[in-house]
mmCIF file of C-alpha atoms and ligand atoms in Angstrom:
data_model
loop_
_atom_site.group_PDB
_atom_site.id
_atom_site.type_symbol
_atom_site.label_atom_id
_atom_site.label_comp_id
_atom_site.label_asym_id
_atom_site.label_seq_id
_atom_site.Cartn_x
_atom_site.Cartn_y
_atom_site.Cartn_z
ATOM 1 C CA MET A 375 -0.475 26.706 -1.641
ATOM 2 C CA ALA A 376 1.586 23.923 -1.472
ATOM 3 C CA PHE A 377 4.948 22.508 -0.150
ATOM 4 C CA LYS A 378 8.186 24.448 -1.950
ATOM 5 C CA GLY A 379 10.955 23.108 0.207
ATOM 6 C CA LEU A 380 14.861 23.881 0.474
ATOM 7 C CA PHE A 381 15.218 23.434 -3.006
ATOM 8 C CA PRO A 382 12.100 23.250 -5.431
ATOM 9 C CA LYS A 383 13.603 23.191 -8.536
ATOM 10 C CA LEU A 384 15.290 19.865 -7.283
ATOM 11 C CA HIS A 385 11.941 18.271 -6.167
ATOM 12 C CA PRO A 386 11.939 14.671 -7.871
ATOM 13 C CA ILE A 387 9.349 15.094 -10.464
ATOM 14 C CA LYS A 388 10.224 12.638 -12.909
ATOM 15 C CA GLU A 389 10.894 10.118 -9.784
ATOM 16 C CA LEU A 390 7.100 10.812 -8.154
ATOM 17 C CA LYS A 391 5.738 9.501 -11.591
ATOM 18 C CA ASN A 392 6.938 6.133 -10.676
ATOM 19 C CA SER A 393 4.649 6.372 -7.543
ATOM 20 C CA ARG A 394 1.886 3.948 -8.160
ATOM 21 C CA LEU A 395 -2.230 4.165 -7.546
ATOM 22 C CA MET A 396 -3.116 0.518 -6.319
ATOM 23 C CA GLU A 397 -6.502 -0.885 -4.672
ATOM 24 C CA ILE A 398 -4.766 -2.686 -1.551
ATOM 25 C CA ALA A 399 -8.145 -4.188 -0.230
ATOM 26 C CA PRO A 400 -12.049 -3.562 -1.882
ATOM 27 C CA ASP A 401 -12.708 0.307 -1.905
ATOM 28 C CA VAL A 402 -8.940 1.265 -0.173
ATOM 29 C CA TRP A 403 -6.404 3.214 -2.380
ATOM 30 C CA GLU A 404 -2.980 3.497 -1.835
ATOM 31 C CA ILE A 405 -0.962 6.565 -3.479
ATOM 32 C CA GLU A 406 2.403 5.616 -3.055
ATOM 33 C CA GLY A 407 4.439 7.938 -1.439
ATOM 34 C CA TYR A 408 7.982 8.807 -2.054
ATOM 35 C CA ILE A 409 11.930 8.018 -0.546
ATOM 36 C CA SER A 410 15.333 9.032 -1.558
ATOM 37 C CA THR A 411 19.052 8.947 0.133
ATOM 38 C CA GLN A 412 18.800 12.922 -0.310
ATOM 39 C CA PHE A 413 16.399 13.977 2.781
ATOM 40 C CA PHE A 414 16.402 17.588 2.730
ATOM 41 C CA ILE A 415 16.866 17.808 -0.731
ATOM 42 C CA LYS A 416 13.882 15.464 -2.289
ATOM 43 C CA PRO A 417 12.376 14.628 0.910
ATOM 44 C CA ALA A 418 9.995 11.462 1.728
ATOM 45 C CA SER A 419 6.612 11.587 0.970
ATOM 46 C CA SER A 420 4.364 9.531 2.789
ATOM 47 C CA ASN A 421 1.634 6.962 1.563
ATOM 48 C CA ILE A 422 -1.968 8.545 1.048
ATOM 49 C CA PHE A 423 -4.265 6.258 1.595
ATOM 50 C CA ILE A 424 -8.407 6.626 1.077
ATOM 51 C CA PHE A 425 -11.284 4.116 2.203
ATOM 52 C CA LYS A 426 -14.217 3.959 0.995
ATOM 53 C CA ASP A 427 -16.992 2.870 3.466
ATOM 54 C CA ASN A 428 -20.816 3.495 2.136
ATOM 55 C CA ASP A 429 -21.163 7.616 2.278
ATOM 56 C CA ASP A 430 -17.593 8.009 3.986
ATOM 57 C CA VAL A 431 -14.910 8.631 2.834
ATOM 58 C CA LEU A 432 -11.481 8.463 4.748
ATOM 59 C CA LEU A 433 -8.347 10.322 3.685
ATOM 60 C CA LEU A 434 -5.395 9.242 5.762
ATOM 61 C CA ASP A 435 -2.222 11.040 5.337
ATOM 62 C CA THR A 436 -2.238 13.821 2.116
ATOM 63 C CA GLY A 437 1.834 12.997 1.626
ATOM 64 C CA LEU A 438 4.483 16.688 1.051
ATOM 65 C CA TYR A 439 4.641 17.399 -3.087
ATOM 66 C CA PRO A 440 1.833 18.775 -4.812
ATOM 67 C CA TYR A 441 2.592 16.023 -7.365
ATOM 68 C CA TYR A 442 0.286 14.004 -5.297
ATOM 69 C CA ARG A 443 -2.989 16.340 -5.617
ATOM 70 C CA LYS A 444 -4.388 15.673 -8.855
ATOM 71 C CA ILE A 445 -4.149 11.391 -7.994
ATOM 72 C CA ILE A 446 -6.269 12.811 -4.375
ATOM 73 C CA ILE A 447 -8.486 14.669 -6.012
ATOM 74 C CA ASP A 448 -9.442 11.707 -9.013
ATOM 75 C CA VAL A 449 -10.031 9.426 -6.424
ATOM 76 C CA LEU A 450 -12.330 11.122 -4.407
ATOM 77 C CA SER A 451 -13.872 12.663 -6.869
ATOM 78 C CA LYS A 452 -14.358 9.057 -8.625
ATOM 79 C CA PHE A 453 -16.320 8.086 -4.627
ATOM 80 C CA LYS A 454 -18.215 11.283 -4.778
ATOM 81 C CA SER A 455 -19.288 10.282 -8.057
ATOM 82 C CA GLN A 456 -20.333 6.673 -6.849
ATOM 83 C CA GLY A 457 -22.474 8.296 -3.969
ATOM 84 C CA ALA A 458 -20.036 9.232 -1.068
ATOM 85 C CA LYS A 459 -20.686 12.216 0.414
ATOM 86 C CA ASN A 460 -18.740 13.093 3.713
ATOM 87 C CA LEU A 461 -15.094 12.756 3.601
ATOM 88 C CA THR A 462 -12.820 13.193 7.051
ATOM 89 C CA LEU A 463 -9.245 13.536 6.994
ATOM 90 C CA LEU A 464 -7.070 12.076 10.026
ATOM 91 C CA VAL A 465 -3.396 12.178 10.406
ATOM 92 C CA SER A 466 -1.165 9.458 11.119
ATOM 93 C CA GLN A 467 1.013 12.116 12.506
ATOM 94 C CA GLY A 468 1.540 16.108 12.620
ATOM 95 C CA HIS A 469 4.968 15.326 10.429
ATOM 96 C CA PHE A 470 5.433 17.539 7.225
ATOM 97 C CA ASP A 471 5.873 14.627 4.897
ATOM 98 C CA HIS A 472 2.240 13.416 5.903
ATOM 99 C CA VAL A 473 0.360 16.613 6.071
ATOM 100 C CA ALA A 474 1.652 19.038 3.736
ATOM 101 C CA ASN A 475 -1.406 18.943 1.049
ATOM 102 C CA ASN A 476 -3.978 18.495 4.172
ATOM 103 C CA ASP A 477 -5.810 21.309 2.046
ATOM 104 C CA VAL A 478 -6.802 19.480 -1.117
ATOM 105 C CA ILE A 479 -9.741 18.099 1.082
ATOM 106 C CA LEU A 480 -11.379 21.728 0.610
ATOM 107 C CA GLU A 481 -10.905 21.174 -2.945
ATOM 108 C CA ALA A 482 -12.479 18.051 -3.338
ATOM 109 C CA GLY A 483 -16.455 19.295 -3.776
ATOM 110 C CA TYR A 484 -17.651 17.073 -0.503
ATOM 111 C CA ASP A 485 -20.720 18.501 0.960
ATOM 112 C CA ASN A 486 -19.123 17.800 4.287
ATOM 113 C CA VAL A 487 -15.555 17.937 5.538
ATOM 114 C CA ARG A 488 -13.876 17.373 8.696
ATOM 115 C CA PHE A 489 -10.303 16.868 10.030
ATOM 116 C CA LEU A 490 -9.676 15.344 12.949
ATOM 117 C CA LEU A 491 -6.272 15.626 14.810
ATOM 118 C CA PRO A 492 -5.340 14.385 18.057
ATOM 119 C CA LYS A 493 -4.893 17.299 20.636
ATOM 120 C CA ILE A 494 -1.921 16.052 21.536
ATOM 121 C CA GLU A 495 -0.332 15.810 17.785
ATOM 122 C CA LEU A 496 -0.977 19.893 17.776
ATOM 123 C CA GLY A 497 2.797 20.451 19.258
ATOM 124 C CA THR A 498 4.252 18.302 16.422
ATOM 125 C CA ILE A 499 1.903 19.418 13.128
ATOM 126 C CA ASP A 500 3.209 23.443 14.548
ATOM 127 C CA LEU A 501 5.884 22.262 12.230
ATOM 128 C CA PHE A 502 8.328 25.241 12.583
ATOM 129 C CA ASN A 503 8.316 25.496 16.618
ATOM 130 C CA HIS A 504 8.284 21.722 16.459
ATOM 131 C CA PHE A 505 11.539 21.112 14.358
ATOM 132 C CA THR A 506 13.343 23.988 16.393
ATOM 133 C CA GLY A 507 12.083 23.377 20.088
ATOM 134 C CA ASP A 508 13.145 19.876 19.543
ATOM 135 C CA PHE A 509 17.243 20.680 19.307
ATOM 136 C CA GLU A 510 16.352 22.776 22.043
ATOM 137 C CA GLU A 511 14.899 20.298 24.858
ATOM 138 C CA LEU A 512 18.047 18.497 23.907
ATOM 139 C CA GLU A 513 20.549 21.314 24.156
ATOM 140 C CA ASN A 514 19.493 20.099 27.942
ATOM 141 C CA TYR A 515 21.444 16.791 27.607
ATOM 142 C CA TYR A 516 24.630 17.710 24.776
ATOM 143 C CA ASN A 517 25.461 19.860 21.670
ATOM 144 C CA PRO A 518 22.968 18.581 19.671
ATOM 145 C CA TYR A 519 24.369 20.814 16.534
ATOM 146 C CA SER A 520 27.621 19.255 17.011
ATOM 147 C CA MET A 521 26.584 16.378 15.976
ATOM 148 C CA LEU A 522 25.170 17.834 12.803
ATOM 149 C CA PRO A 523 26.767 17.880 9.089
ATOM 150 C CA LEU A 524 29.477 20.167 8.980
ATOM 151 C CA PRO A 525 28.227 24.295 8.847
ATOM 152 C CA VAL A 526 26.384 23.734 12.011
ATOM 153 C CA LYS A 527 28.633 21.400 13.602
ATOM 154 C CA MET A 528 31.245 24.478 12.831
ATOM 155 C CA ALA A 529 28.789 27.238 13.955
ATOM 156 C CA SER A 530 28.324 25.126 17.026
ATOM 157 C CA LYS A 531 32.149 25.346 18.252
ATOM 158 C CA ILE A 532 31.570 29.519 17.613
ATOM 159 C CA SER A 533 28.355 29.836 19.569
ATOM 160 C CA ILE A 534 24.918 27.451 20.562
ATOM 161 C CA LYS A 535 23.709 30.631 19.242
ATOM 162 C CA PHE A 536 25.007 30.719 16.381
ATOM 163 C CA ALA A 537 24.452 27.402 15.161
ATOM 164 C CA ARG A 538 20.304 27.927 16.492
ATOM 165 C CA SER A 539 20.105 30.429 13.786
ATOM 166 C CA LEU A 540 21.131 28.082 11.034
ATOM 167 C CA ILE A 541 18.709 25.956 11.689
ATOM 168 C CA VAL A 542 16.236 28.697 12.159
ATOM 169 C CA ARG A 543 16.982 29.671 8.665
ATOM 170 C CA MET A 544 17.092 26.759 6.865
ATOM 171 C CA THR A 545 13.781 25.019 9.090
ATOM 172 C CA LYS A 546 11.814 28.237 7.580
ATOM 173 C CA LYS A 547 12.536 27.174 4.378
ATOM 174 C CA LEU A 548 11.875 23.461 4.486
ATOM 175 C CA PHE A 549 8.378 23.950 5.390
ATOM 176 C CA ASN A 550 8.068 26.731 2.895
ATOM 177 C CA GLY A 551 4.083 26.976 1.452
ATOM 178 C CA ILE A 552 2.968 24.391 3.761
ATOM 179 C CA GLU A 553 -0.935 24.720 5.142
ATOM 180 C CA THR A 554 -1.860 22.303 7.486
ATOM 181 C CA LEU A 555 -5.157 23.333 7.570
ATOM 182 C CA VAL A 556 -4.919 23.025 11.611
ATOM 183 C CA ASP A 557 -6.695 25.791 11.836
ATOM 184 C CA LYS A 558 -9.743 24.390 10.604
ATOM 185 C CA ALA A 559 -8.764 20.736 12.503
ATOM 186 C CA GLU A 560 -11.811 19.387 15.491
ATOM 187 C CA LEU A 561 -9.433 18.291 17.868
ATOM 188 C CA LEU A 562 -9.298 15.249 19.461
ATOM 189 C CA SER A 563 -9.093 14.896 23.288
ATOM 190 C CA MET A 564 -6.875 12.080 24.989
ATOM 191 C CA ASP A 565 -10.612 12.380 27.478
ATOM 192 C CA SER A 566 -12.714 11.301 24.020
ATOM 193 C CA ARG A 567 -10.390 8.178 24.011
ATOM 194 C CA VAL A 568 -11.863 4.559 23.968
ATOM 195 C CA THR A 569 -10.961 1.339 25.066
ATOM 196 C CA LYS A 570 -10.854 -1.474 21.759
ATOM 197 C CA LYS A 571 -10.045 -5.021 22.440
ATOM 198 C CA ILE A 572 -8.814 -6.447 19.301
ATOM 199 C CA GLY A 573 -8.357 -10.324 20.073
ATOM 200 C CA GLU A 574 -7.136 -10.260 23.394
ATOM 201 C CA VAL A 575 -5.488 -6.831 23.265
ATOM 202 C CA GLU A 576 -6.159 -3.666 24.256
ATOM 203 C CA PHE A 577 -5.765 -0.436 22.366
ATOM 204 C CA MET A 578 -6.823 3.304 23.353
ATOM 205 C CA GLY A 579 -8.087 5.663 20.910
ATOM 206 C CA TRP A 580 -11.164 7.219 18.644
ATOM 207 C CA ASP A 581 -13.443 5.187 16.377
ATOM 208 C CA VAL A 582 -14.116 6.751 13.528
ATOM 209 C CA GLY A 583 -16.527 5.018 11.441
ATOM 210 C CA ARG A 584 -15.898 1.305 10.790
ATOM 211 C CA PHE A 585 -12.464 1.899 11.524
ATOM 212 C CA PHE A 586 -10.537 2.638 14.957
ATOM 213 C CA ALA A 587 -7.702 5.375 15.098
ATOM 214 C CA ILE A 588 -5.103 3.563 17.726
ATOM 215 C CA HIS A 589 -3.450 6.429 19.655
ATOM 216 C CA ASP A 590 0.273 4.748 19.973
ATOM 217 C CA GLY A 591 1.953 7.902 20.642
ATOM 218 C CA ALA A 592 5.021 6.139 19.789
ATOM 219 C CA HIS A 593 6.716 8.197 16.624
ATOM 220 C CA SER A 594 5.287 11.431 18.490
ATOM 221 C CA PRO A 595 2.708 12.328 20.915
ATOM 222 C CA GLY A 596 -0.420 12.150 18.820
ATOM 223 C CA HIS A 597 0.778 9.059 16.435
ATOM 224 C CA ILE A 598 -1.821 6.981 15.313
ATOM 225 C CA SER A 599 -1.944 3.389 13.709
ATOM 226 C CA LEU A 600 -5.021 2.817 11.980
ATOM 227 C CA TYR A 601 -7.032 -0.340 11.867
ATOM 228 C CA ASP A 602 -9.878 -1.450 9.285
ATOM 229 C CA PRO A 603 -12.036 -4.608 11.129
ATOM 230 C CA LYS A 604 -13.584 -5.454 7.288
ATOM 231 C CA ASN A 605 -10.427 -5.845 5.966
ATOM 232 C CA LYS A 606 -8.454 -6.642 8.797
ATOM 233 C CA LEU A 607 -6.086 -4.153 7.615
ATOM 234 C CA LEU A 608 -3.638 -2.518 10.067
ATOM 235 C CA MET A 609 -1.356 0.306 8.698
ATOM 236 C CA THR A 610 0.879 1.310 10.576
ATOM 237 C CA GLY A 611 2.121 5.120 10.137
ATOM 238 C CA ASP A 612 5.711 5.794 10.664
ATOM 239 C CA SER A 613 5.615 3.385 13.943
ATOM 240 C CA THR A 614 7.550 0.300 11.381
ATOM 241 C CA ILE A 615 10.498 2.825 10.043
ATOM 242 C CA GLU A 616 13.858 2.306 10.502
ATOM 243 C CA ILE A 617 14.602 5.645 11.457
ATOM 244 C CA ASN A 618 12.901 5.543 14.595
ATOM 245 C CA PRO A 619 13.327 7.956 16.756
ATOM 246 C CA PRO A 620 13.804 10.667 14.505
ATOM 247 C CA PHE A 621 12.461 13.423 16.706
ATOM 248 C CA PHE A 622 13.327 13.425 21.407
ATOM 249 C CA ASN A 623 9.235 13.885 21.495
ATOM 250 C CA SER A 624 9.292 10.285 19.892
ATOM 251 C CA ARG A 625 9.827 7.333 22.000
ATOM 252 C CA LEU A 626 11.536 3.699 21.029
ATOM 253 C CA VAL A 627 10.417 2.098 24.209
ATOM 254 C CA LYS A 628 6.608 2.372 23.346
ATOM 255 C CA CYS A 629 6.971 1.719 19.739
ATOM 256 C CA ILE A 630 8.602 -1.975 21.239
ATOM 257 C CA GLU A 631 5.253 -2.021 23.253
ATOM 258 C CA LEU A 632 3.786 -1.709 20.188
ATOM 259 C CA MET A 633 5.092 -3.861 18.218
ATOM 260 C CA GLU A 634 4.420 -6.382 20.544
ATOM 261 C CA LYS A 635 0.806 -6.121 20.488
ATOM 262 C CA PHE A 636 0.753 -5.416 16.787
ATOM 263 C CA ARG A 637 2.338 -8.833 16.329
ATOM 264 C CA LYS A 638 -0.022 -10.650 19.076
ATOM 265 C CA ILE A 639 -3.030 -9.894 17.203
ATOM 266 C CA ALA A 640 -1.714 -10.660 13.791
ATOM 267 C CA GLU A 641 -0.649 -14.107 15.559
ATOM 268 C CA GLN A 642 -4.472 -14.255 16.707
ATOM 269 C CA GLY A 643 -5.538 -14.339 12.714
ATOM 270 C CA TYR A 644 -7.050 -10.447 13.318
ATOM 271 C CA VAL A 645 -4.297 -8.542 10.855
ATOM 272 C CA ASN A 646 -4.292 -9.550 7.464
ATOM 273 C CA ILE A 647 -2.962 -6.491 5.870
ATOM 274 C CA ALA A 648 0.046 -5.038 7.028
ATOM 275 C CA ILE A 649 1.203 -1.835 5.813
ATOM 276 C CA ASP A 650 3.144 1.562 6.594
ATOM 277 C CA SER A 651 3.692 5.457 5.503
ATOM 278 C CA HIS A 652 6.941 4.669 3.690
ATOM 279 C CA HIS A 653 7.487 1.540 2.486
ATOM 280 C CA SER A 654 7.248 0.037 -0.709
ATOM 281 C CA SER A 655 8.593 -1.775 -2.969
ATOM 282 C CA THR A 656 9.745 1.213 -5.387
ATOM 283 C CA TYR A 657 11.575 3.302 -3.722
ATOM 284 C CA PHE A 658 12.684 0.948 -0.537
ATOM 285 C CA ARG A 659 14.534 -1.364 -2.402
ATOM 286 C CA LYS A 660 16.394 1.482 -4.610
ATOM 287 C CA ILE A 661 17.934 2.694 -1.375
ATOM 288 C CA PHE A 662 18.921 -0.821 0.201
ATOM 289 C CA ASP A 663 20.781 -1.351 -3.318
ATOM 290 C CA LYS A 664 22.441 2.259 -3.044
ATOM 291 C CA PHE A 665 23.438 1.743 0.363
ATOM 292 C CA ASN A 666 24.348 -1.869 0.041
ATOM 293 C CA ILE A 667 22.240 -2.896 3.404
ATOM 294 C CA ASP A 668 20.862 -6.082 3.219
ATOM 295 C CA PRO A 669 17.130 -6.070 4.593
ATOM 296 C CA LEU A 670 16.637 -7.380 8.038
ATOM 297 C CA HIS A 671 13.471 -9.629 6.387
ATOM 298 C CA PRO A 672 12.329 -9.666 2.469
ATOM 299 C CA ILE A 673 8.944 -8.185 3.941
ATOM 300 C CA GLN A 674 10.995 -4.800 4.210
ATOM 301 C CA ILE A 675 11.353 -4.136 0.709
ATOM 302 C CA ALA A 676 7.844 -5.159 -0.150
ATOM 303 C CA ASP A 677 4.907 -3.166 -0.613
ATOM 304 C CA LEU A 678 3.369 -4.873 2.264
ATOM 305 C CA ALA A 679 3.199 -7.757 4.728
ATOM 306 C CA HIS A 680 0.079 -10.242 3.431
ATOM 307 C CA GLY A 681 -1.576 -12.818 5.558
ATOM 308 C CA LYS A 682 -0.776 -13.708 8.562
ATOM 309 C CA ASP A 683 2.696 -15.094 8.516
ATOM 310 C CA GLU A 684 4.338 -12.207 6.792
ATOM 311 C CA CYS A 685 2.088 -9.634 9.326
ATOM 312 C CA VAL A 686 4.129 -11.422 12.049
ATOM 313 C CA ALA A 687 7.280 -11.782 10.215
ATOM 314 C CA TYR A 688 6.883 -7.738 10.041
ATOM 315 C CA PHE A 689 5.826 -6.891 13.187
ATOM 316 C CA THR A 690 8.841 -9.416 14.952
ATOM 317 C CA MET A 691 11.090 -7.910 12.372
ATOM 318 C CA PHE A 692 10.436 -4.379 14.312
ATOM 319 C CA GLU A 693 9.958 -5.553 17.200
ATOM 320 C CA ASN A 694 13.504 -7.074 17.255
ATOM 321 C CA TYR A 695 15.369 -4.228 15.749
ATOM 322 C CA TYR A 696 13.629 -1.456 18.602
ATOM 323 C CA ARG A 697 14.495 -3.873 21.012
ATOM 324 C CA ASP A 698 18.316 -4.893 19.965
ATOM 325 C CA LEU A 699 18.929 -0.958 19.291
ATOM 326 C CA LYS A 700 17.569 -0.605 23.201
ATOM 327 C CA ASP A 701 20.083 -3.089 24.185
ATOM 328 C CA GLU A 702 23.028 -2.261 22.309
ATOM 329 C CA ILE A 703 22.593 1.607 23.945
ATOM 330 C CA LEU A 704 22.618 0.501 27.353
ATOM 331 C CA ALA A 705 25.492 -2.471 26.511
ATOM 332 C CA ALA A 706 27.570 0.474 25.496
ATOM 333 C CA LEU A 707 26.695 2.248 28.516
ATOM 334 C CA SER A 708 27.359 -0.647 30.571
ATOM 335 C CA ASN A 709 30.548 -0.798 28.599
ATOM 336 C CA LEU A 710 31.519 2.730 29.917
ATOM 337 C CA LYS A 711 30.115 2.817 33.008
ATOM 338 C CA GLU A 712 29.488 6.645 32.713
ATOM 339 C CA ALA A 713 29.139 8.475 29.705
ATOM 340 C CA THR A 714 27.829 11.472 27.804
ATOM 341 C CA ILE A 715 25.546 11.532 24.673
ATOM 342 C CA PRO A 716 28.175 11.899 22.003
ATOM 343 C CA GLU A 717 31.037 8.925 23.827
ATOM 344 C CA LEU A 718 28.169 6.744 23.783
ATOM 345 C CA VAL A 719 26.917 7.657 20.270
ATOM 346 C CA LYS A 720 31.109 6.754 19.715
ATOM 347 C CA GLU A 721 30.426 3.508 21.621
ATOM 348 C CA PHE A 722 27.148 2.202 20.262
ATOM 349 C CA LYS A 723 28.997 2.113 17.295
ATOM 350 C CA LYS A 724 31.342 -0.377 17.456
ATOM 351 C CA SER A 725 28.320 -2.499 18.345
ATOM 352 C CA ASP A 726 28.443 -5.729 15.474
ATOM 353 C CA ASN A 727 24.864 -6.317 15.553
ATOM 354 C CA GLU A 728 22.861 -6.496 12.668
ATOM 355 C CA ALA A 729 20.139 -3.603 14.379
ATOM 356 C CA VAL A 730 22.752 -1.050 15.031
ATOM 357 C CA LYS A 731 24.368 -2.176 11.346
ATOM 358 C CA MET A 732 21.292 -0.778 9.730
ATOM 359 C CA LYS A 733 20.463 2.198 11.888
ATOM 360 C CA ILE A 734 23.972 3.595 10.953
ATOM 361 C CA ALA A 735 24.033 2.787 7.387
ATOM 362 C CA MET A 736 20.542 4.918 7.580
ATOM 363 C CA LYS A 737 22.699 8.082 8.220
ATOM 364 C CA PHE A 738 22.159 11.751 9.093
ATOM 365 C CA PRO A 739 21.567 13.779 6.599
ATOM 366 C CA ASN A 740 20.646 11.328 3.566
ATOM 367 C CA PHE A 741 17.661 10.211 6.334
ATOM 368 C CA PRO A 742 16.588 12.176 9.128
ATOM 369 C CA SER A 743 17.654 9.132 11.307
ATOM 370 C CA ARG A 744 19.987 10.657 14.258
ATOM 371 C CA LEU A 745 21.934 8.277 16.463
ATOM 372 C CA ASP A 746 22.320 10.743 19.254
ATOM 373 C CA VAL A 747 18.567 11.640 19.427
ATOM 374 C CA LEU A 748 17.911 7.199 19.293
ATOM 375 C CA ILE A 749 20.130 7.434 22.638
ATOM 376 C CA ALA A 750 18.876 10.425 23.945
ATOM 377 C CA VAL A 751 15.361 9.040 23.613
ATOM 378 C CA VAL A 752 16.110 5.316 25.686
ATOM 379 C CA LEU A 753 18.081 7.072 27.977
ATOM 380 C CA ASP A 754 15.067 9.951 28.907
ATOM 381 C CA GLU A 755 12.453 7.199 28.153
ATOM 382 C CA LEU A 756 14.333 4.954 30.538
ATOM 383 C CA LYS A 757 14.740 7.517 33.182
ATOM 384 C CA VAL A 758 18.939 6.699 33.613
ATOM 385 C CA PRO A 759 19.948 8.437 35.928
ATOM 386 C CA TYR A 760 22.632 11.191 35.332
ATOM 387 C CA ARG A 761 24.477 14.236 37.003
ATOM 388 C CA ARG A 762 26.008 17.281 35.999
ATOM 389 C CA LYS A 763 29.094 18.300 35.380
ATOM 390 C CA GLY A 764 29.847 21.748 34.181
ATOM 391 C CA LYS A 765 28.596 21.974 30.832
ATOM 392 C CA LYS A 766 28.851 18.114 30.358
ATOM 393 C CA VAL A 767 25.452 15.644 31.489
ATOM 394 C CA ILE A 768 27.109 12.475 32.538
ATOM 395 C CA PHE A 769 24.761 8.799 32.776
ATOM 396 C CA THR A 770 25.237 6.320 34.535
ATOM 397 C CA SER A 771 24.978 2.971 33.920
ATOM 398 C CA ILE A 772 21.739 1.757 35.462
ATOM 399 C CA SER A 773 23.725 -2.161 35.748
ATOM 400 C CA SER A 774 26.605 -0.840 37.241
HETATM 401 FE FE1 FE2 B 623 6.989 9.805 7.672
#
């Protein structure tokens, strides 16, 4: 089985052919993913990374479109012909754009095949229940369906149940055909994490051969970034992506803390290549052109950050971006003193801050980026007090 999605006939087959296969460091290959401005019609597909280390091959993420399967197999076959025996699959997260071709590892002809998955990510890789469950969690604070485009928004005016049923139908179709291989996963428990220092900064995670899977829990509860000490390469998954936080179980404050740590190890000379799951010069540049968005830094529309200065700049950019979003939410709440999440969305949109403008430009449903979710996440993370008044949940400014 392979991903079919909502509109299989509209898959960007021609555009995908622009994806490049690049050796970004010795024996480290990237298959460039895909990103568009029509998320539900032509969803994103993550960058895919393949690392060879003597007998071992590590495949990190498998993307979304079946188109990428042959390219993955070709690289894996080449490494096998060079003597590699053991294939390990690791995913930066359980989201569908990173895991849809996971079963490709069974077709690569390796003697030993493993799929490692943080146990805490089981709830996310359960694609259907995660997506619909996320809405149900948000329902505790506001009507999340009322913030969506028309059909669902209208349905939510009739009843929440009706809006929910539309989301359920859409979700079933969206994930159609995906085989995550979760039943074959070797689960990594939180207790089995080890602490590792990179430079002067401590991280928790799992050793995978020469690599260290940093458990950051930023973009999703079991989200990992991968550090390759040999090449001083840091693959940050979706912890460096403008749409954060896309779900209620994503964390923005954790993103800020993580960027601070990554910036520090870059400043200390431990990162020479910083790369992530979605940035690419082929597709990202087009998005900025189409939406007339100025990048916060030129590095934002490059394939990767190379060298100490670029890596520091990259992490600093995201650190500032996330921090500005958080601060502007708190400023909006401070202005209103008391507010519901929909009221905060309106106030937040008035800001002139560059980070806010970028977040607004990358709007739903062009991108899986919702201002209401961003605000709900930050209020939840900061434990901002709230009270219930009838059906409304009213948050109170911490500074008032
Ligand atoms: Fe992603």
